[in-house]
Coordinates of C-alpha atoms in Angstrom, one line a residue:
Chain A
M1 CA 57.1 61.6 137.9
N2 CA 54.1 59.4 138.5
K3 CA 50.7 60.0 137.1
T4 CA 48.8 60.6 140.3
K5 CA 51.3 63.2 141.4
K6 CA 50.9 65.0 138.1
A7 CA 47.1 64.9 138.3
L8 CA 47.1 66.1 141.9
F9 CA 49.4 69.0 140.9
S10 CA 47.1 69.8 137.9
Y11 CA 44.0 69.9 140.1
S12 CA 45.7 72.1 142.7
F13 CA 46.7 74.6 140.1
I14 CA 43.3 74.6 138.3
F15 CA 41.3 74.7 141.5
P16 CA 41.4 78.5 142.3
S17 CA 40.2 79.4 138.7
A18 CA 37.6 76.6 138.5
F19 CA 36.3 77.3 142.0
L20 CA 35.9 81.1 141.4
T21 CA 34.2 80.5 138.0
L22 CA 31.7 78.0 139.4
V23 CA 30.8 79.9 142.5
L24 CA 30.7 83.5 141.2
G25 CA 30.2 82.9 137.5
I26 CA 28.0 79.8 136.9
Y27 CA 26.0 79.6 140.1
P28 CA 24.6 83.2 139.8
I29 CA 23.3 82.4 136.3
A30 CA 21.6 79.3 137.5
W31 CA 20.2 81.3 140.4
A32 CA 18.6 83.8 138.1
F33 CA 17.2 81.2 135.7
R34 CA 15.5 79.4 138.6
Y35 CA 13.6 82.4 139.7
M36 CA 12.1 83.0 136.3
F37 CA 9.2 80.8 137.4
Y38 CA 8.7 82.4 140.8
D39 CA 7.0 85.4 142.2
Y40 CA 9.9 86.8 144.3
K41 CA 10.5 90.3 145.4
G42 CA 14.0 89.8 146.7
Y43 CA 12.8 89.3 150.3
G44 CA 10.3 87.1 152.0
T45 CA 9.3 83.8 150.4
A46 CA 9.3 82.9 146.7
R47 CA 6.1 81.6 145.3
F48 CA 6.1 79.3 142.3
T49 CA 3.9 80.8 139.6
G50 CA 4.8 78.8 136.5
L51 CA 4.8 80.8 133.4
D52 CA 3.0 83.9 134.9
N53 CA 6.1 86.0 134.6
F54 CA 6.3 85.4 130.9
T55 CA 2.6 86.2 130.2
R56 CA 3.3 89.4 132.2
I57 CA 6.2 90.2 129.9
L58 CA 3.9 90.0 126.9
K59 CA 1.7 92.7 128.3
D60 CA 4.6 94.8 129.7
T61 CA 4.6 97.9 127.4
Q62 CA 7.5 99.5 129.3
F63 CA 9.6 96.5 128.4
W64 CA 8.6 96.4 124.7
D65 CA 9.2 100.2 124.5
S66 CA 12.7 99.5 125.9
V67 CA 13.2 96.8 123.3
V68 CA 12.3 99.3 120.5
N69 CA 14.6 101.9 122.1
T70 CA 17.4 99.3 122.2
F71 CA 17.0 98.7 118.4
V72 CA 17.1 102.5 117.7
Y73 CA 20.1 102.9 120.0
A74 CA 22.0 99.9 118.6
G75 CA 21.1 100.7 115.0
G76 CA 22.1 104.4 115.3
K77 CA 25.4 103.5 117.0
L78 CA 26.3 100.9 114.4
L79 CA 25.4 103.2 111.5
I80 CA 27.8 105.8 112.8
T81 CA 30.5 103.6 114.2
I82 CA 31.1 100.9 111.6
P83 CA 31.5 103.1 108.4
L84 CA 33.6 105.7 110.3
A85 CA 35.8 103.0 111.8
L86 CA 36.2 101.3 108.4
L87 CA 37.1 104.6 106.7
L88 CA 39.6 105.6 109.4
A89 CA 41.2 102.2 109.3
A90 CA 41.5 102.2 105.5
I91 CA 43.1 105.7 105.6
L92 CA 45.5 105.0 108.4
N93 CA 46.5 101.6 107.0
R94 CA 48.4 103.3 104.1
G95 CA 51.7 105.1 104.4
L96 CA 50.5 108.4 105.9
R97 CA 52.7 110.6 107.9
G98 CA 51.7 110.8 111.5
R99 CA 49.4 107.8 111.4
Q100 CA 50.8 106.3 114.6
L101 CA 49.8 109.5 116.5
L102 CA 46.4 109.6 114.8
R103 CA 45.7 105.9 115.6
G104 CA 46.6 106.7 119.2
I105 CA 44.2 109.7 119.3
F106 CA 41.3 107.8 117.8
F107 CA 41.8 104.8 120.1
M108 CA 42.1 106.9 123.2
P109 CA 38.3 107.1 124.1
T110 CA 38.1 103.4 124.4
V111 CA 40.4 103.3 127.4
I112 CA 38.4 105.8 129.4
S113 CA 35.6 104.6 131.6
T114 CA 32.2 105.1 130.0
A115 CA 30.8 106.1 133.4
V116 CA 33.4 108.8 133.8
M117 CA 32.9 110.1 130.2
A118 CA 29.2 110.1 130.6
V119 CA 29.6 112.5 133.6
V120 CA 31.7 114.7 131.4
F121 CA 29.3 114.6 128.5
F122 CA 26.5 115.5 130.9
T123 CA 28.3 118.8 131.6
I124 CA 28.7 119.3 127.9
F125 CA 25.2 118.5 126.7
N126 CA 23.3 119.8 129.8
S127 CA 20.5 122.0 128.5
Y128 CA 20.6 124.8 131.0
N129 CA 24.3 125.6 131.5
G130 CA 25.9 122.9 129.3
I131 CA 29.1 123.9 127.6
L132 CA 27.8 123.1 124.1
N133 CA 24.7 125.3 124.4
Q134 CA 26.7 128.2 125.9
F135 CA 29.0 127.9 122.8
L136 CA 26.0 127.8 120.4
I137 CA 24.4 130.9 122.0
K138 CA 27.6 132.8 122.2
F139 CA 28.3 132.4 118.5
N140 CA 24.7 133.0 117.6
L141 CA 24.2 129.5 116.1
S142 CA 21.2 129.0 118.2
E143 CA 19.0 131.5 120.1
S144 CA 18.3 129.6 123.3
G145 CA 20.3 126.5 122.9
I146 CA 19.1 123.0 122.1
D147 CA 17.5 120.7 124.7
W148 CA 20.1 117.9 124.1
L149 CA 18.9 115.7 127.0
G150 CA 15.2 116.5 126.4
P151 CA 12.6 114.1 125.1
K152 CA 13.3 115.1 121.5
H153 CA 17.1 114.8 121.3
A154 CA 18.1 112.6 124.2
M155 CA 18.3 109.4 122.1
L156 CA 20.5 111.1 119.5
T157 CA 22.8 112.5 122.3
V158 CA 23.1 109.1 123.9
I159 CA 24.0 107.5 120.5
L160 CA 26.6 110.2 119.8
V161 CA 28.2 109.6 123.2
A162 CA 28.3 105.9 122.6
A163 CA 29.7 106.3 119.1
W164 CA 32.4 108.6 120.4
G165 CA 33.5 105.8 122.8
A166 CA 33.4 103.0 120.3
V167 CA 34.8 104.1 116.9
G168 CA 38.4 103.7 118.0
N169 CA 37.9 100.2 119.1
Y170 CA 36.4 99.0 115.8
M171 CA 39.0 101.0 113.9
L172 CA 41.7 99.0 115.6
L173 CA 40.0 95.7 114.8
F174 CA 39.6 96.7 111.1
L175 CA 43.2 97.8 111.0
A176 CA 44.3 94.4 112.2
G177 CA 42.2 92.8 109.5
L178 CA 43.6 95.2 106.8
Q179 CA 47.1 94.1 107.7
N180 CA 46.2 90.6 106.5
I181 CA 45.7 91.9 102.9
P182 CA 49.0 91.5 101.1
E183 CA 50.6 94.6 99.7
D184 CA 51.2 93.2 96.2
V185 CA 47.4 93.0 95.6
Y186 CA 47.3 96.8 95.9
E187 CA 50.4 97.1 93.7
A188 CA 48.9 94.9 91.0
S189 CA 45.6 96.8 91.1
S190 CA 47.3 100.2 90.8
L191 CA 49.4 98.9 87.9
D192 CA 46.0 98.1 86.3
G193 CA 45.1 101.8 86.8
A194 CA 42.8 101.5 89.8
G195 CA 42.5 104.7 91.9
R196 CA 42.3 104.8 95.6
I197 CA 38.5 104.7 95.7
Q198 CA 38.3 101.8 93.2
Q199 CA 40.9 99.9 95.2
F200 CA 38.8 100.4 98.3
R201 CA 35.7 99.1 96.5
Y202 CA 37.2 96.2 94.6
V203 CA 40.2 95.1 96.7
T204 CA 39.8 96.2 100.4
L205 CA 36.1 95.6 101.0
P206 CA 35.9 92.0 99.5
M207 CA 39.2 90.9 101.1
L208 CA 38.1 92.3 104.5
G209 CA 34.9 90.3 104.4
P210 CA 35.5 87.7 107.1
V211 CA 37.0 90.2 109.6
M212 CA 34.1 92.6 108.9
Q213 CA 31.6 89.9 109.6
M214 CA 33.2 89.1 113.0
V215 CA 33.6 92.8 113.9
I216 CA 30.0 93.7 113.0
M217 CA 28.8 90.7 115.0
L218 CA 30.7 91.9 118.0
A219 CA 29.4 95.4 117.5
I220 CA 25.8 94.3 117.3
I221 CA 26.1 92.3 120.6
T222 CA 27.9 95.1 122.4
A223 CA 25.4 97.7 121.2
L224 CA 22.4 95.6 122.2
K225 CA 23.8 95.0 125.7
G226 CA 25.3 98.5 126.4
Y227 CA 23.6 100.6 129.0
E228 CA 26.3 101.9 131.5
S229 CA 26.7 105.3 129.8
I230 CA 23.0 105.7 129.4
M231 CA 22.5 105.0 133.1
V232 CA 24.9 107.7 134.0
L233 CA 23.9 110.2 131.3
T234 CA 20.1 110.1 131.4
E235 CA 19.0 107.2 133.7
G236 CA 16.8 106.1 130.9
G237 CA 14.9 109.4 130.9
P238 CA 13.3 111.7 130.0
V239 CA 10.0 109.9 130.2
G240 CA 11.7 106.6 129.3
K241 CA 12.9 107.9 125.9
T242 CA 16.4 106.4 126.3
E243 CA 15.3 103.4 128.4
V244 CA 17.0 100.4 126.8
M245 CA 16.4 96.7 127.5
F246 CA 19.4 96.0 129.8
L247 CA 18.8 99.2 131.7
Y248 CA 15.2 98.3 132.4
L249 CA 16.4 94.9 133.5
Y250 CA 19.0 96.5 135.9
K251 CA 16.3 98.6 137.5
L252 CA 14.2 95.5 138.2
F253 CA 17.0 94.3 140.4
F254 CA 18.3 97.6 141.7
P255 CA 15.5 100.2 141.5
V256 CA 16.7 103.7 141.3
G257 CA 14.8 106.3 143.3
G258 CA 15.4 109.5 141.4
G259 CA 14.9 110.9 138.0
S260 CA 12.5 109.3 135.6
A261 CA 13.0 105.8 136.7
A262 CA 10.5 103.4 135.2
V263 CA 10.7 100.9 138.0
Q264 CA 10.4 101.6 141.7
V265 CA 10.2 98.2 143.3
Q266 CA 12.5 95.2 143.3
E267 CA 11.2 92.3 141.2
F268 CA 13.7 89.5 141.2
G269 CA 11.5 86.8 139.8
Y270 CA 10.1 89.0 137.1
G271 CA 13.5 90.5 136.5
S272 CA 15.0 87.0 135.9
A273 CA 12.3 86.3 133.3
V274 CA 13.0 89.6 131.6
A275 CA 16.7 88.8 131.6
F276 CA 16.0 85.5 130.0
V277 CA 13.9 87.0 127.3
S278 CA 16.4 89.8 126.7
A279 CA 19.3 87.3 126.4
L280 CA 17.1 85.4 124.0
I281 CA 16.5 88.5 121.8
V282 CA 20.2 89.3 121.7
G283 CA 21.0 85.6 120.9
M284 CA 18.4 85.4 118.1
I285 CA 19.5 88.6 116.5
S286 CA 23.2 87.5 116.5
L287 CA 22.2 84.1 115.1
F288 CA 20.1 85.7 112.4
Y289 CA 22.9 88.0 111.5
F290 CA 25.4 85.1 111.5
Y291 CA 23.3 83.1 109.0
A292 CA 22.3 86.1 106.9
S293 CA 26.0 87.2 106.5
R294 CA 27.1 83.7 105.7
R295 CA 24.5 83.4 103.0
M296 CA 25.6 86.7 101.5
N297 CA 29.2 85.4 101.4
Q298 CA 28.1 82.2 99.6
T299 CA 26.2 83.9 96.8
D300 CA 29.2 86.1 96.1
Chain B
M1 CA 46.8 113.9 88.1
R2 CA 49.1 115.7 90.4
I3 CA 46.5 118.4 91.2
R4 CA 43.9 115.7 91.8
N5 CA 46.3 114.0 94.3
I6 CA 46.9 117.2 96.2
L7 CA 43.2 118.0 96.3
G8 CA 42.5 114.4 97.5
N9 CA 45.1 114.6 100.2
T10 CA 43.8 118.0 101.4
V11 CA 40.3 116.5 101.8
L12 CA 41.7 113.5 103.5
W13 CA 43.6 115.6 106.0
I14 CA 40.7 117.9 106.7
F15 CA 38.6 114.8 107.5
L16 CA 41.3 113.3 109.7
L17 CA 41.9 116.6 111.6
V18 CA 38.2 117.3 112.1
F19 CA 37.7 113.8 113.5
A20 CA 40.7 114.1 115.7
F21 CA 39.3 117.3 117.0
I22 CA 35.9 115.7 117.8
T23 CA 37.7 112.9 119.6
L24 CA 39.9 115.1 121.6
I25 CA 37.6 118.0 122.5
P26 CA 35.7 116.3 125.4
V27 CA 38.9 115.4 127.0
V28 CA 40.4 118.9 126.5
I29 CA 37.2 120.5 127.9
T30 CA 37.6 118.2 130.9
I31 CA 41.2 119.1 131.5
L32 CA 40.7 122.9 131.0
G33 CA 37.5 122.8 133.0
S34 CA 39.3 121.2 135.9
F35 CA 41.2 124.5 136.3
K36 CA 38.2 126.9 136.1
T37 CA 36.1 128.2 138.9
N38 CA 32.7 126.8 139.4
A39 CA 31.0 130.1 138.4
E40 CA 33.0 130.2 135.2
L41 CA 31.9 126.7 134.3
T42 CA 28.2 127.3 135.0
T43 CA 27.8 130.7 133.4
G44 CA 30.6 131.8 131.1
A45 CA 31.4 130.1 127.8
T46 CA 35.2 130.6 128.1
F47 CA 37.4 128.0 126.4
L48 CA 40.6 128.7 128.4
P49 CA 40.2 129.3 132.1
G50 CA 40.2 133.0 133.0
S51 CA 42.7 132.2 135.7
W52 CA 44.1 128.8 136.4
H53 CA 42.8 127.3 139.7
F54 CA 45.1 124.5 140.5
S55 CA 43.6 124.5 143.9
N56 CA 40.5 122.7 142.4
Y57 CA 42.5 119.5 142.7
S58 CA 43.6 119.9 146.3
E59 CA 40.0 120.9 147.2
A60 CA 38.5 118.0 145.3
W61 CA 41.1 115.7 146.9
E62 CA 40.0 116.8 150.4
Q63 CA 36.5 118.2 150.3
A64 CA 35.0 115.9 147.7
N65 CA 36.8 113.0 149.3
F66 CA 38.7 112.0 146.1
S67 CA 41.7 110.8 148.2
R68 CA 39.5 108.1 149.6
Y69 CA 38.0 107.2 146.2
T70 CA 41.4 107.1 144.6
L71 CA 42.8 104.8 147.3
N72 CA 39.7 102.5 146.9
S73 CA 40.2 102.4 143.2
L74 CA 43.9 101.6 143.5
I75 CA 43.2 98.8 146.1
V76 CA 40.5 97.3 143.9
S77 CA 42.5 97.5 140.6
L78 CA 45.9 96.3 141.9
S79 CA 44.3 93.4 143.8
V80 CA 42.3 92.4 140.8
V81 CA 45.3 92.5 138.5
A82 CA 47.4 90.4 140.9
G83 CA 44.7 87.9 141.6
T84 CA 43.6 87.5 137.9
L85 CA 47.1 87.0 136.6
L86 CA 47.9 84.5 139.3
V87 CA 44.7 82.4 139.0
S88 CA 44.6 82.4 135.2
S89 CA 48.4 81.8 134.6
M90 CA 48.3 78.8 137.0
A91 CA 45.2 77.4 135.1
A92 CA 46.8 78.2 131.7
Y93 CA 49.9 76.3 132.7
V94 CA 48.3 73.0 133.6
V95 CA 45.7 73.2 130.8
D96 CA 48.5 73.6 128.2
R97 CA 51.1 71.2 129.7
M98 CA 49.2 68.5 131.6
D99 CA 46.5 66.0 130.8
F100 CA 43.9 65.4 133.4
F101 CA 40.3 64.4 133.7
G102 CA 37.9 67.3 133.2
K103 CA 40.2 69.5 131.2
K104 CA 37.7 69.8 128.3
L105 CA 35.0 70.6 130.7
Y106 CA 37.0 73.4 132.3
I107 CA 37.7 75.0 128.9
G108 CA 34.0 74.7 128.1
L109 CA 33.2 76.4 131.4
Q110 CA 35.5 79.3 130.7
S111 CA 34.1 79.8 127.1
F112 CA 30.6 79.7 128.6
T113 CA 31.2 82.5 131.1
M114 CA 32.8 84.6 128.4
F115 CA 29.9 84.3 125.9
V116 CA 26.9 84.0 128.1
A117 CA 26.3 87.2 130.0
V118 CA 22.9 88.2 131.2
G119 CA 23.7 91.6 132.5
A120 CA 22.9 92.8 135.9
V121 CA 21.0 89.7 136.9
V122 CA 24.1 88.0 138.4
L123 CA 24.8 90.9 140.6
R124 CA 22.1 90.0 143.1
P125 CA 23.2 86.3 143.7
Q126 CA 26.8 87.5 143.8
F127 CA 25.9 90.1 146.4
D128 CA 24.0 87.5 148.5
L129 CA 27.0 85.2 148.4
M130 CA 29.2 88.0 149.7
V131 CA 26.8 88.7 152.5
K132 CA 27.0 85.1 153.6
L133 CA 30.8 85.3 153.5
H134 CA 30.7 88.6 155.4
L135 CA 32.6 90.3 152.6
H136 CA 29.9 92.7 151.6
S137 CA 31.0 95.5 153.9
S138 CA 34.4 95.7 152.4
L139 CA 35.8 96.0 148.9
W140 CA 37.0 92.3 149.0
G141 CA 33.6 91.2 147.6
V142 CA 34.1 93.4 144.5
I143 CA 37.7 92.2 144.1
L144 CA 36.8 88.5 144.3
I145 CA 33.9 88.9 141.8
L146 CA 36.1 90.8 139.4
I147 CA 38.9 88.1 139.7
S148 CA 36.3 85.4 139.0
A149 CA 35.6 86.9 135.6
H150 CA 39.0 86.0 134.2
A151 CA 38.0 83.9 131.2
S152 CA 39.4 86.2 128.5
I153 CA 42.7 86.6 130.4
F154 CA 42.9 82.8 130.7
F155 CA 42.6 82.4 127.0
I156 CA 45.2 85.1 126.3
L157 CA 47.7 83.5 128.6
F158 CA 46.8 80.1 127.3
S159 CA 47.8 81.2 123.8
F160 CA 51.0 82.8 125.0
M161 CA 51.8 79.6 127.0
K162 CA 51.8 77.6 123.7
G163 CA 54.6 79.8 122.5
I164 CA 57.0 78.8 125.3
P165 CA 58.9 75.7 124.2
R166 CA 58.1 72.6 126.1
E167 CA 61.7 71.4 126.0
L168 CA 62.5 74.2 128.6
D169 CA 60.3 72.9 131.4
E170 CA 60.9 69.3 130.5
A171 CA 64.7 70.0 130.9
A172 CA 64.0 71.6 134.2
L173 CA 62.0 68.7 135.4
I174 CA 64.7 66.2 134.4
D175 CA 67.1 68.4 136.4
G176 CA 65.0 67.7 139.4
S177 CA 62.9 70.8 139.6
S178 CA 59.5 70.3 141.0
L179 CA 56.5 71.3 138.9
G180 CA 55.6 74.2 141.1
R181 CA 59.2 75.5 141.1
T182 CA 59.3 75.2 137.3
F183 CA 56.2 77.3 137.1
W184 CA 57.5 80.1 139.3
R185 CA 61.1 80.1 138.1
I186 CA 60.9 79.3 134.4
I187 CA 57.4 79.6 133.0
L188 CA 56.3 82.9 134.7
P189 CA 59.4 84.9 133.7
L190 CA 59.0 83.7 130.1
L191 CA 55.3 84.6 130.1
G192 CA 56.3 88.2 130.7
P193 CA 54.8 89.8 127.5
G194 CA 51.5 87.9 128.0
L195 CA 51.3 88.9 131.6
G196 CA 51.9 92.5 130.6
V197 CA 49.0 92.5 128.1
G198 CA 46.8 90.7 130.6
A199 CA 47.8 93.2 133.3
L200 CA 46.9 96.2 131.1
F201 CA 43.5 94.7 130.1
T202 CA 42.6 93.7 133.7
F203 CA 43.7 97.1 135.1
R204 CA 41.7 98.9 132.5
G205 CA 38.6 96.8 133.3
A206 CA 38.9 97.0 137.1
W207 CA 39.8 100.7 137.1
N208 CA 36.8 101.6 134.9
E209 CA 34.3 99.2 136.5
Y210 CA 31.2 101.0 137.5
L211 CA 28.3 98.6 138.3
L212 CA 29.9 96.3 140.8
P213 CA 31.3 99.0 143.1
L214 CA 28.1 100.9 142.7
V215 CA 26.0 98.1 144.0
F216 CA 28.4 97.1 146.8
T217 CA 28.8 100.7 148.1
M218 CA 25.1 101.8 148.0
T219 CA 25.0 102.1 151.8
K220 CA 28.7 102.7 152.3
P221 CA 29.9 105.9 150.6
E222 CA 33.4 105.6 152.2
L223 CA 34.0 102.5 150.0
Q224 CA 33.2 104.2 146.7
T225 CA 35.7 104.0 143.9
L226 CA 36.5 107.0 141.6
T227 CA 34.0 106.0 138.9
V228 CA 31.2 105.7 141.4
G229 CA 32.0 108.7 143.5
L230 CA 32.3 110.8 140.4
A231 CA 29.0 109.7 138.9
N232 CA 27.3 110.2 142.3
L233 CA 28.5 113.8 142.4
K234 CA 26.1 114.4 139.5
Y235 CA 23.1 113.5 141.6
G236 CA 24.4 114.8 145.0
I237 CA 22.8 117.6 147.0
S238 CA 25.3 120.1 145.7
A239 CA 25.7 118.5 142.3
A240 CA 24.9 121.4 140.1
S241 CA 27.1 123.7 142.0
Q242 CA 30.3 121.5 142.0
T243 CA 31.0 121.0 138.4
H244 CA 34.7 122.0 138.9
Y245 CA 35.1 119.1 141.3
M246 CA 33.6 116.8 138.8
M247 CA 36.0 117.9 136.2
A248 CA 39.0 117.6 138.5
G249 CA 37.8 114.2 139.6
A250 CA 37.3 113.1 136.0
C251 CA 40.9 114.1 135.2
L252 CA 42.1 112.2 138.2
S253 CA 40.4 109.1 137.1
I254 CA 41.4 109.4 133.4
L255 CA 45.1 110.1 134.1
P256 CA 46.4 106.7 135.3
I257 CA 44.7 104.8 132.6
L258 CA 45.9 107.3 130.0
V259 CA 49.5 107.0 131.2
A260 CA 49.3 103.2 131.2
Y261 CA 47.8 103.3 127.7
L262 CA 50.5 105.7 126.3
F263 CA 53.3 103.4 127.7
A264 CA 51.7 100.3 126.4
N265 CA 50.5 101.8 123.2
K266 CA 53.2 100.5 121.0
S267 CA 53.3 96.9 122.1
F268 CA 49.5 96.9 122.5
M269 CA 48.9 98.0 118.9
Q270 CA 51.3 95.3 117.7
M271 CA 49.7 92.7 119.8
T272 CA 46.2 93.3 118.6
A273 CA 47.4 93.8 115.0
G274 CA 48.9 90.3 115.2
S275 CA 46.2 88.6 117.1
L276 CA 43.9 88.1 114.1
K277 CA 46.6 86.7 112.0
G278 CA 46.3 83.4 113.9

């Protein structure tokens, strides 16, 4: 077979994939980044305004509030998810009866759509006739129920829902990492008289290091960018208490009418600038984490 | 020592069972709730339904238009699975077996789209493109955009492709089989397990997708998928009074993905368990 024929064949096979990626993947990103420097509402003409959008971001308290909320949300989610996932993985990695079934149960939430589950959690946490409050009142655990989606507890509720959906995923990744640790290391340490907890501290944790580093990195990025379930559950409300960075960003492009929406008008130019800054924040944090965790490994 | 062991095991099992309970309870509430009357859901704190109303499903199916939503979801998911597997397996084949100018650039491009995501920003230009192509008033726009995001499936199939011995397709070529024919008759059948994993991932993603169908059906409710139609019920005019439809709808949307997951559970667990071993 000659060379040109092979090349022609290669290009014809790669074309659908490359074409779709360029047109629907790369071009939209370029589109957005161009409008960072424009005043563009999504209709009419775009006016070049240089760095105006970026000076506006500096003064945009709603945006910076959403950044703070994002950190609270991501931090809370990680604090619950990672230790729990690690603990479950460590338990289910050993010869325990019924572990296959338990793994299946714990992983199940991750296959269900976050949007659908947020709808269900809404009927559970709903303050007035939510299932949880009815239960609390019926068994005299609370007099009038807790305002789960109110200003005081909404963030906690949102974090709990997110953690519910994420633990299984990281458990599975940790399990995969644990299977890399050879069984004889455990045998040797138990011959030396190490108990289960000591084994976990001195064998499992150090040997899981590299996998843990990768999983936490993944978890940080996902937590910083997640907003779908919040959108369905609270729309960022009440009074912006659960408004996170990427939800605020979404609303600049597709303003939502109802609820406690912070944004009412389309702002594509400004939205693009906000998107750039948000992506930068996520990138910087993951980079910071990457170097910090690498340093920690080196000093060990 | 023995007593300590038994005590430790008891604590362990209590922890595991409590956590399994927390994991399962929202799903159980949904399933049981889908058989309750609306009044029972909004006022009484019963766990089991007072009487089982199987009619919720047929009513949700007809009155709340879930037949339409389910059909839309199926069209989107199945088309995306077929399109993604085709496009990415073709690309994986030539990237693994051939040498051509621009190969490195292509791989770089795919990694870029996988790692750089700026959220909802890209939705607007994607929507504009579909308006120009006159695809915005059907679900084809959504399908094309979902197929275009195939980078991760490409890399999965690429790694599976490496496992297929080159001697096989070289032998076929010597026997006079054309490259295209070799791909269809020899490579694709051998790629079975990889295609299966890819199909499961793609189906899960497309079936659960919320943002894209939401944006594309804002003015066309008849095109809504299950996830969108369901979430919209929450804000609808009669939202508060139709919780039983929401529960039935949620079950309808969870069921296919749960069944697929149960079937694939074993191979899936093994796949991910091995994937980090490198």
